């Protein structure tokens, strides 16, 4: 039987986040512990090279934006597209700062003995590959459209005139793509790992709910039941610890994400009033990038909301167990579990907003509110 690429990969490495960590390794964000001294030096150079490419793009696009400061449409168009780059650039900086803490957490999770299904592992990998492919297709499509119309997909300074000839235009697009795409891959690698970790917590909470509901007290097997109950409590405490450490590691990461979506929405709303209907290509471009930003933000908020729901479900699962037939000491322990589960596991954006569907709606509302104020001020 023929195995797919992902199937062969999982047979080689059976870790929870094996695909995500390999992806991070290839984009210069996750040096493996098995690297030799010389390999570590080369990998460090590779890390800095990709960061240099992203910085170069930001500088070139910034100069290009300044050169067209008198054209409001071009300025807004550049800012809209550069906002994506700024978003993942700041996230990458945060990731570098918190990488050692994240590595310790992942090592602890993978040595915990928890089980993750093969279907879930493949879902984690397929999600990363899908979002990478879709975004690359969208960017490539608009770059080809700009080439067809004889324009630049983004105004940036280059040491030659991109509009002098078709070859110059193609070369300019290739240079910009070479600078920005590795950074985009970094963003998708980070997003895949973060989503995988949240899905892991949700899966383990669902499994813990089932364990609590299945607890049945029988005098003959009392010790077995007590052991299972003790292990369930320990697992709940461990998952609470994982959640708290994840919130501490990713709170700045989610804050950047939340702010980027708000600004993106506000900027696109402003552009709708500035760009005329006759510039339909620009309008479609803005809407496409906005939809990608909203989908990515929604995925984070949906998973954060699911984490809250499943952690609150621990209390209901404990109450739905056959606790009425348990000894008094076990009933008291179960009550402690129920009380602890009243405080749901959560992730936050900078400690200011929970990662949930309500926050996603609030970000949309904030973006529109800022636009309404700016629009009133201009008029």
Coordinates of C-alpha atoms in Angstrom, one line a residue:
X1 CA 0.0 0.0 0.0
X2 CA 1.3 3.4 -1.0
X3 CA 1.9 5.9 1.9
X4 CA 1.3 9.6 1.5
X5 CA 4.1 12.0 2.4
X6 CA 2.4 12.9 5.7
X7 CA 1.9 9.2 6.6
X8 CA 5.6 8.5 6.0
X9 CA 6.5 11.5 8.1
X10 CA 4.4 10.3 11.1
X11 CA 6.0 6.9 10.9
X12 CA 9.4 8.5 11.2
X13 CA 8.5 10.9 14.1
X14 CA 5.6 10.2 16.3
X15 CA 5.6 13.3 18.5
X16 CA 2.5 15.4 19.1
X17 CA 3.8 18.4 17.2
X18 CA 6.4 16.7 15.0
X19 CA 5.1 18.3 11.7
X20 CA 4.8 21.8 13.3
X21 CA 8.3 21.6 14.8
X22 CA 9.8 20.5 11.5
X23 CA 8.1 23.4 9.7
X24 CA 9.5 25.8 12.3
X25 CA 12.9 24.2 11.8
X26 CA 12.8 24.8 8.1
X27 CA 11.9 28.4 8.4
X28 CA 14.6 29.2 10.9
X29 CA 12.6 29.3 14.2
X30 CA 13.4 26.0 15.9
X31 CA 17.0 24.8 16.1
X32 CA 17.1 21.1 16.9
X33 CA 18.9 20.0 20.0
X34 CA 20.8 17.3 18.0
X35 CA 22.7 19.9 15.9
X36 CA 26.5 20.0 16.3
X37 CA 28.4 23.2 17.2
X38 CA 29.1 24.0 13.5
X39 CA 25.5 23.2 12.5
X40 CA 24.2 25.5 15.2
X41 CA 26.4 28.4 13.9
X42 CA 25.1 27.8 10.3
X43 CA 21.5 27.6 11.6
X44 CA 22.0 30.9 13.5
X45 CA 23.2 32.5 10.3
X46 CA 20.1 31.1 8.5
X47 CA 17.8 32.5 11.2
X48 CA 19.4 36.0 10.8
X49 CA 19.3 35.8 7.0
X50 CA 15.5 35.2 6.9
X51 CA 15.0 38.0 9.4
X52 CA 17.2 40.2 7.2
X53 CA 15.0 39.5 4.2
X54 CA 11.8 40.5 6.1
X55 CA 13.5 43.7 7.4
X56 CA 14.7 44.5 3.8
X57 CA 11.2 44.2 2.5
X58 CA 9.9 46.5 5.3
X59 CA 12.6 49.1 4.5
X60 CA 12.0 48.9 0.7
X61 CA 8.3 49.2 1.1
X62 CA 8.6 52.0 3.6
X63 CA 10.7 54.0 1.2
X64 CA 8.3 53.3 -1.7
X65 CA 5.4 54.5 0.4
X66 CA 7.2 57.7 1.2
X67 CA 8.0 58.3 -2.4
X68 CA 4.3 58.2 -3.2
X69 CA 3.2 60.1 -0.2
X70 CA 1.1 62.5 -2.4
X71 CA -1.0 59.6 -3.8
X72 CA -3.4 58.7 -1.0
X73 CA -4.6 55.5 -2.7
X74 CA -1.0 54.2 -3.2
X75 CA -0.2 55.0 0.4
X76 CA -3.2 53.2 1.8
X77 CA -2.6 50.3 -0.5
X78 CA 1.0 49.9 0.6
X79 CA 0.1 50.2 4.3
X80 CA -2.7 47.6 3.9
X81 CA -0.3 45.1 2.4
X82 CA 2.7 45.9 4.7
X83 CA 0.4 45.5 7.7
X84 CA 0.5 41.8 7.1
X85 CA 4.3 41.8 7.1
X86 CA 4.4 44.0 10.3
X87 CA 2.0 41.6 11.9
X88 CA 4.1 38.4 11.5
X89 CA 7.4 40.4 11.9
X90 CA 6.4 41.4 15.5
X91 CA 5.0 37.9 16.2
X92 CA 8.4 36.5 15.1
X93 CA 10.2 38.8 17.5
X94 CA 7.9 37.7 20.4
X95 CA 8.4 34.0 19.3
X96 CA 12.2 34.4 19.5
X97 CA 12.0 35.9 23.0
X98 CA 9.7 33.2 24.3
X99 CA 11.1 30.3 22.4
X100 CA 13.0 28.7 25.3
X101 CA 9.9 28.8 27.5
X102 CA 7.9 27.3 24.7
X103 CA 10.5 24.5 24.1
X104 CA 10.3 23.5 27.8
X105 CA 6.5 23.4 27.7
X106 CA 6.5 21.3 24.6
X107 CA 9.0 18.9 26.0
X108 CA 6.9 18.5 29.1
X109 CA 3.7 17.9 27.1
X110 CA 5.4 15.3 24.9
X111 CA 6.7 13.4 27.9
X112 CA 3.4 13.6 29.8
X113 CA 2.0 10.3 28.5
X114 CA -1.1 11.9 27.0
X115 CA -2.3 10.4 23.7
X116 CA -3.2 12.2 20.5
X117 CA -4.9 10.4 17.6
X118 CA -3.3 10.1 14.2
X119 CA -6.3 11.9 12.7
X120 CA -5.6 14.9 15.0
X121 CA -1.9 14.9 14.1
X122 CA -2.8 14.9 10.4
X123 CA -5.3 17.7 10.9
X124 CA -2.6 19.8 12.5
X125 CA -0.4 19.3 9.5
X126 CA -3.1 19.7 6.9
X127 CA -4.2 23.0 8.4
X128 CA -0.7 24.5 8.1
X129 CA -0.3 23.2 4.6
X130 CA -3.7 24.5 3.6
X131 CA -3.4 28.0 5.0
X132 CA 0.1 28.3 3.5
X133 CA -1.1 27.2 0.1
X134 CA -4.2 29.4 0.1
X135 CA -2.2 32.5 1.1
X136 CA 0.5 31.8 -1.4
X137 CA -2.1 31.4 -4.1
X138 CA -3.8 34.7 -3.3
X139 CA -0.5 36.6 -3.2
X140 CA 0.6 34.9 -6.4
X141 CA -2.7 35.7 -8.2
X142 CA -2.6 39.4 -7.4
X143 CA 1.1 39.6 -8.3
X144 CA 0.3 38.1 -11.7
X145 CA -2.7 40.4 -12.1
X146 CA -0.3 43.4 -11.4
X147 CA 2.1 42.0 -14.0
X148 CA -0.7 41.7 -16.5
X149 CA -1.9 45.3 -15.8
X150 CA 1.7 46.7 -16.0
X151 CA 1.7 47.9 -12.4
X152 CA 3.5 46.9 -9.1
X153 CA 1.7 44.7 -6.6
X154 CA 3.3 46.9 -3.9
X155 CA 5.2 50.1 -4.3
X156 CA 8.8 49.6 -3.1
X157 CA 12.1 51.3 -3.8
X158 CA 14.5 49.3 -6.0
X159 CA 17.9 50.3 -7.5
X160 CA 16.3 50.2 -11.0
X161 CA 13.1 51.3 -12.6
X162 CA 10.6 48.4 -12.4
X163 CA 8.4 50.0 -15.1
X164 CA 11.2 50.5 -17.7
X165 CA 10.5 47.0 -19.2
X166 CA 8.7 43.8 -18.6
X167 CA 11.8 42.0 -17.5
X168 CA 12.4 44.7 -14.9
X169 CA 8.9 44.3 -13.6
X170 CA 9.2 40.6 -13.4
X171 CA 12.6 40.9 -11.6
X172 CA 11.1 43.4 -9.1
X173 CA 8.2 41.1 -8.3
X174 CA 10.6 38.2 -7.8
X175 CA 12.8 40.3 -5.5
X176 CA 9.8 41.3 -3.3
X177 CA 8.5 37.8 -3.3
X178 CA 11.9 36.4 -2.3
X179 CA 12.0 38.9 0.6
X180 CA 8.5 38.4 1.9
X181 CA 7.6 34.8 1.4
X182 CA 10.0 33.2 3.9
X183 CA 8.6 35.5 6.6
X184 CA 5.1 34.5 5.6
X185 CA 6.0 30.8 6.0
X186 CA 7.3 31.7 9.5
X187 CA 4.0 33.2 10.3
X188 CA 2.1 30.0 9.2
X189 CA 4.6 27.8 11.1
X190 CA 4.0 29.7 14.3
X191 CA 0.2 29.8 13.7
X192 CA 0.2 26.0 13.1
X193 CA 2.0 25.3 16.4
X194 CA -0.2 27.6 18.4
X195 CA -3.4 26.1 17.0
X196 CA -2.0 22.6 17.5
X197 CA -1.3 23.3 21.2
X198 CA -4.8 24.7 21.8
X199 CA -6.3 21.7 20.0
X200 CA -4.2 19.4 22.2
X201 CA -5.6 21.0 25.4
X202 CA -9.2 20.8 24.1
X203 CA -8.8 17.1 23.2
X204 CA -7.3 16.2 26.6
X205 CA -10.1 18.1 28.4
X206 CA -12.7 16.1 26.3
X207 CA -10.9 12.9 27.3
X208 CA -10.8 14.0 30.9
X209 CA -14.6 14.6 30.9
X210 CA -15.1 11.0 29.7
X211 CA -12.9 9.6 32.4
X212 CA -14.8 11.5 35.1
X213 CA -18.2 10.3 33.7
X214 CA -17.0 6.7 33.6
X215 CA -15.9 6.6 37.2
X216 CA -18.1 4.0 39.0
X217 CA -17.6 3.1 42.6
X218 CA -17.7 -0.6 43.5
X219 CA -16.6 -1.9 46.8
X220 CA -14.6 -4.7 45.3
X221 CA -12.6 -2.4 42.9
X222 CA -12.4 0.6 45.2
X223 CA -8.6 1.0 45.0
X224 CA -8.7 0.9 41.2
X225 CA -11.4 3.5 41.1
X226 CA -9.5 5.7 43.6
X227 CA -6.4 5.4 41.5
X228 CA -8.3 6.5 38.3
X229 CA -9.8 9.4 40.2
X230 CA -6.4 10.5 41.5
X231 CA -4.9 10.3 38.0
X232 CA -7.8 12.4 36.6
X233 CA -7.2 15.1 39.3
X234 CA -3.5 15.1 38.5
X235 CA -4.2 15.4 34.8
X236 CA -6.6 18.3 35.4
X237 CA -4.0 20.1 37.5
X238 CA -1.4 19.5 34.8
X239 CA -3.7 20.8 32.0
X240 CA -4.4 23.9 34.1
X241 CA -0.6 24.4 34.4
X242 CA -0.1 24.0 30.7
X243 CA -2.9 26.5 30.0
X244 CA -1.4 29.1 32.4
X245 CA 2.0 28.8 30.8
X246 CA 0.6 29.0 27.3
X247 CA -1.2 32.2 28.2
X248 CA 2.0 33.7 29.6
X249 CA 4.0 32.7 26.5
X250 CA 1.5 33.8 23.9
X251 CA -0.3 36.8 25.4
X252 CA 1.8 39.4 23.5
X253 CA 1.5 37.2 20.4
X254 CA -2.3 37.3 20.6
X255 CA -2.2 41.1 21.4
X256 CA -0.4 41.8 18.1
X257 CA -2.9 39.6 16.3
X258 CA -5.9 41.4 17.8
X259 CA -4.5 44.8 17.1
X260 CA -3.6 43.9 13.5
X261 CA -7.1 42.7 12.7
X262 CA -8.6 45.9 14.2
X263 CA -6.3 48.1 12.2
X264 CA -6.8 46.0 9.0
X265 CA -10.6 46.3 9.3
X266 CA -10.4 50.1 9.9
X267 CA -8.0 50.6 7.0
X268 CA -10.1 48.6 4.6
X269 CA -13.2 50.6 5.6
X270 CA -11.4 53.8 5.0
X271 CA -10.2 52.5 1.6
X272 CA -13.8 51.7 0.6
X273 CA -14.6 55.4 0.9
X274 CA -11.5 56.6 -0.8
X275 CA -11.2 54.2 -3.7
X276 CA -13.8 54.5 -6.4
X277 CA -15.9 51.7 -7.8
X278 CA -14.0 52.0 -11.1
X279 CA -10.9 50.8 -9.3
X280 CA -12.4 47.4 -8.9
X281 CA -9.1 45.5 -8.8
X282 CA -7.9 47.5 -5.8
X283 CA -11.2 46.9 -4.0
X284 CA -11.0 43.1 -4.6
X285 CA -7.4 43.2 -3.4
X286 CA -8.3 44.9 -0.2
X287 CA -11.2 42.5 0.4
X288 CA -9.1 39.4 -0.3
X289 CA -6.4 40.4 2.2
X290 CA -9.1 41.4 4.7
X291 CA -10.8 38.0 4.4
X292 CA -7.5 36.2 5.0
X293 CA -6.8 38.3 8.1
X294 CA -10.4 37.7 9.5
X295 CA -10.2 34.0 8.8
X296 CA -6.9 33.7 10.7
X297 CA -8.2 35.8 13.6
X298 CA -11.4 33.8 13.7
X299 CA -9.5 30.5 13.9
X300 CA -7.6 31.7 17.0
X301 CA -10.8 33.0 18.6
X302 CA -12.7 29.9 17.8
X303 CA -10.1 27.6 19.4
X304 CA -9.8 29.9 22.4
X305 CA -13.6 29.8 22.8
X306 CA -13.5 26.0 22.5
X307 CA -10.9 25.8 25.2
X308 CA -13.1 27.8 27.6
X309 CA -16.1 25.6 26.8
X310 CA -14.3 22.3 27.3
X311 CA -12.6 23.4 30.5
X312 CA -16.0 24.4 31.9
X313 CA -17.3 21.0 30.8
X314 CA -15.1 19.4 33.5
X315 CA -17.5 20.6 36.2
X316 CA -20.5 19.2 34.4
X317 CA -18.8 15.9 33.8
X318 CA -17.8 15.6 37.4
X319 CA -21.4 16.3 38.5
X320 CA -22.8 13.8 36.0
X321 CA -20.7 11.0 37.5
X322 CA -22.2 8.5 39.9
X323 CA -20.9 10.5 42.9
X324 CA -23.9 9.9 45.1
X325 CA -22.7 6.3 45.8
X326 CA -19.1 7.4 46.5
X327 CA -17.6 7.6 50.0
X328 CA -17.7 11.0 51.7
X329 CA -13.9 11.7 51.2
X330 CA -14.2 11.1 47.4
X331 CA -17.3 13.3 47.3
X332 CA -15.3 16.1 48.9
X333 CA -12.5 15.7 46.5
X334 CA -14.9 15.8 43.6
X335 CA -16.4 19.0 45.0
X336 CA -12.9 20.6 44.9
X337 CA -12.6 19.5 41.2
X338 CA -16.0 21.1 40.4
X339 CA -15.0 24.3 42.2
X340 CA -11.7 24.5 40.4
X341 CA -13.4 23.9 37.0
X342 CA -15.6 27.0 37.6
X343 CA -12.6 29.1 36.6
X344 CA -12.2 28.1 32.9
X345 CA -8.9 27.7 31.1
X346 CA -8.3 30.6 28.8
X347 CA -5.9 32.5 26.6
X348 CA -5.8 36.2 26.4
X349 CA -4.5 39.0 24.2
X350 CA -2.0 40.9 26.4
X351 CA -4.1 40.1 29.5
X352 CA -6.7 42.6 28.3
X353 CA -9.1 40.5 26.2
X354 CA -10.0 36.8 26.3
X355 CA -9.4 34.8 23.1
X356 CA -13.0 33.9 22.3
X357 CA -15.8 34.6 19.7
X358 CA -16.9 37.6 21.7
X359 CA -13.4 39.2 21.4
X360 CA -13.5 38.6 17.6
X361 CA -16.8 40.4 17.4
X362 CA -15.4 43.2 19.6
X363 CA -12.4 43.6 17.3
X364 CA -14.7 44.0 14.3
X365 CA -16.8 46.5 16.2
X366 CA -13.6 48.5 17.4
X367 CA -12.4 48.6 13.8
X368 CA -15.7 50.0 12.5
X369 CA -15.9 52.5 15.4
X370 CA -12.4 53.9 14.7
X371 CA -13.4 54.2 11.0
X372 CA -16.6 56.0 11.9
X373 CA -14.7 58.5 14.0
X374 CA -12.1 59.1 11.3
X375 CA -14.7 59.4 8.7
X376 CA -16.7 62.0 10.7
X377 CA -13.4 64.0 11.4
X378 CA -12.6 64.1 7.6
X379 CA -16.1 65.1 6.6

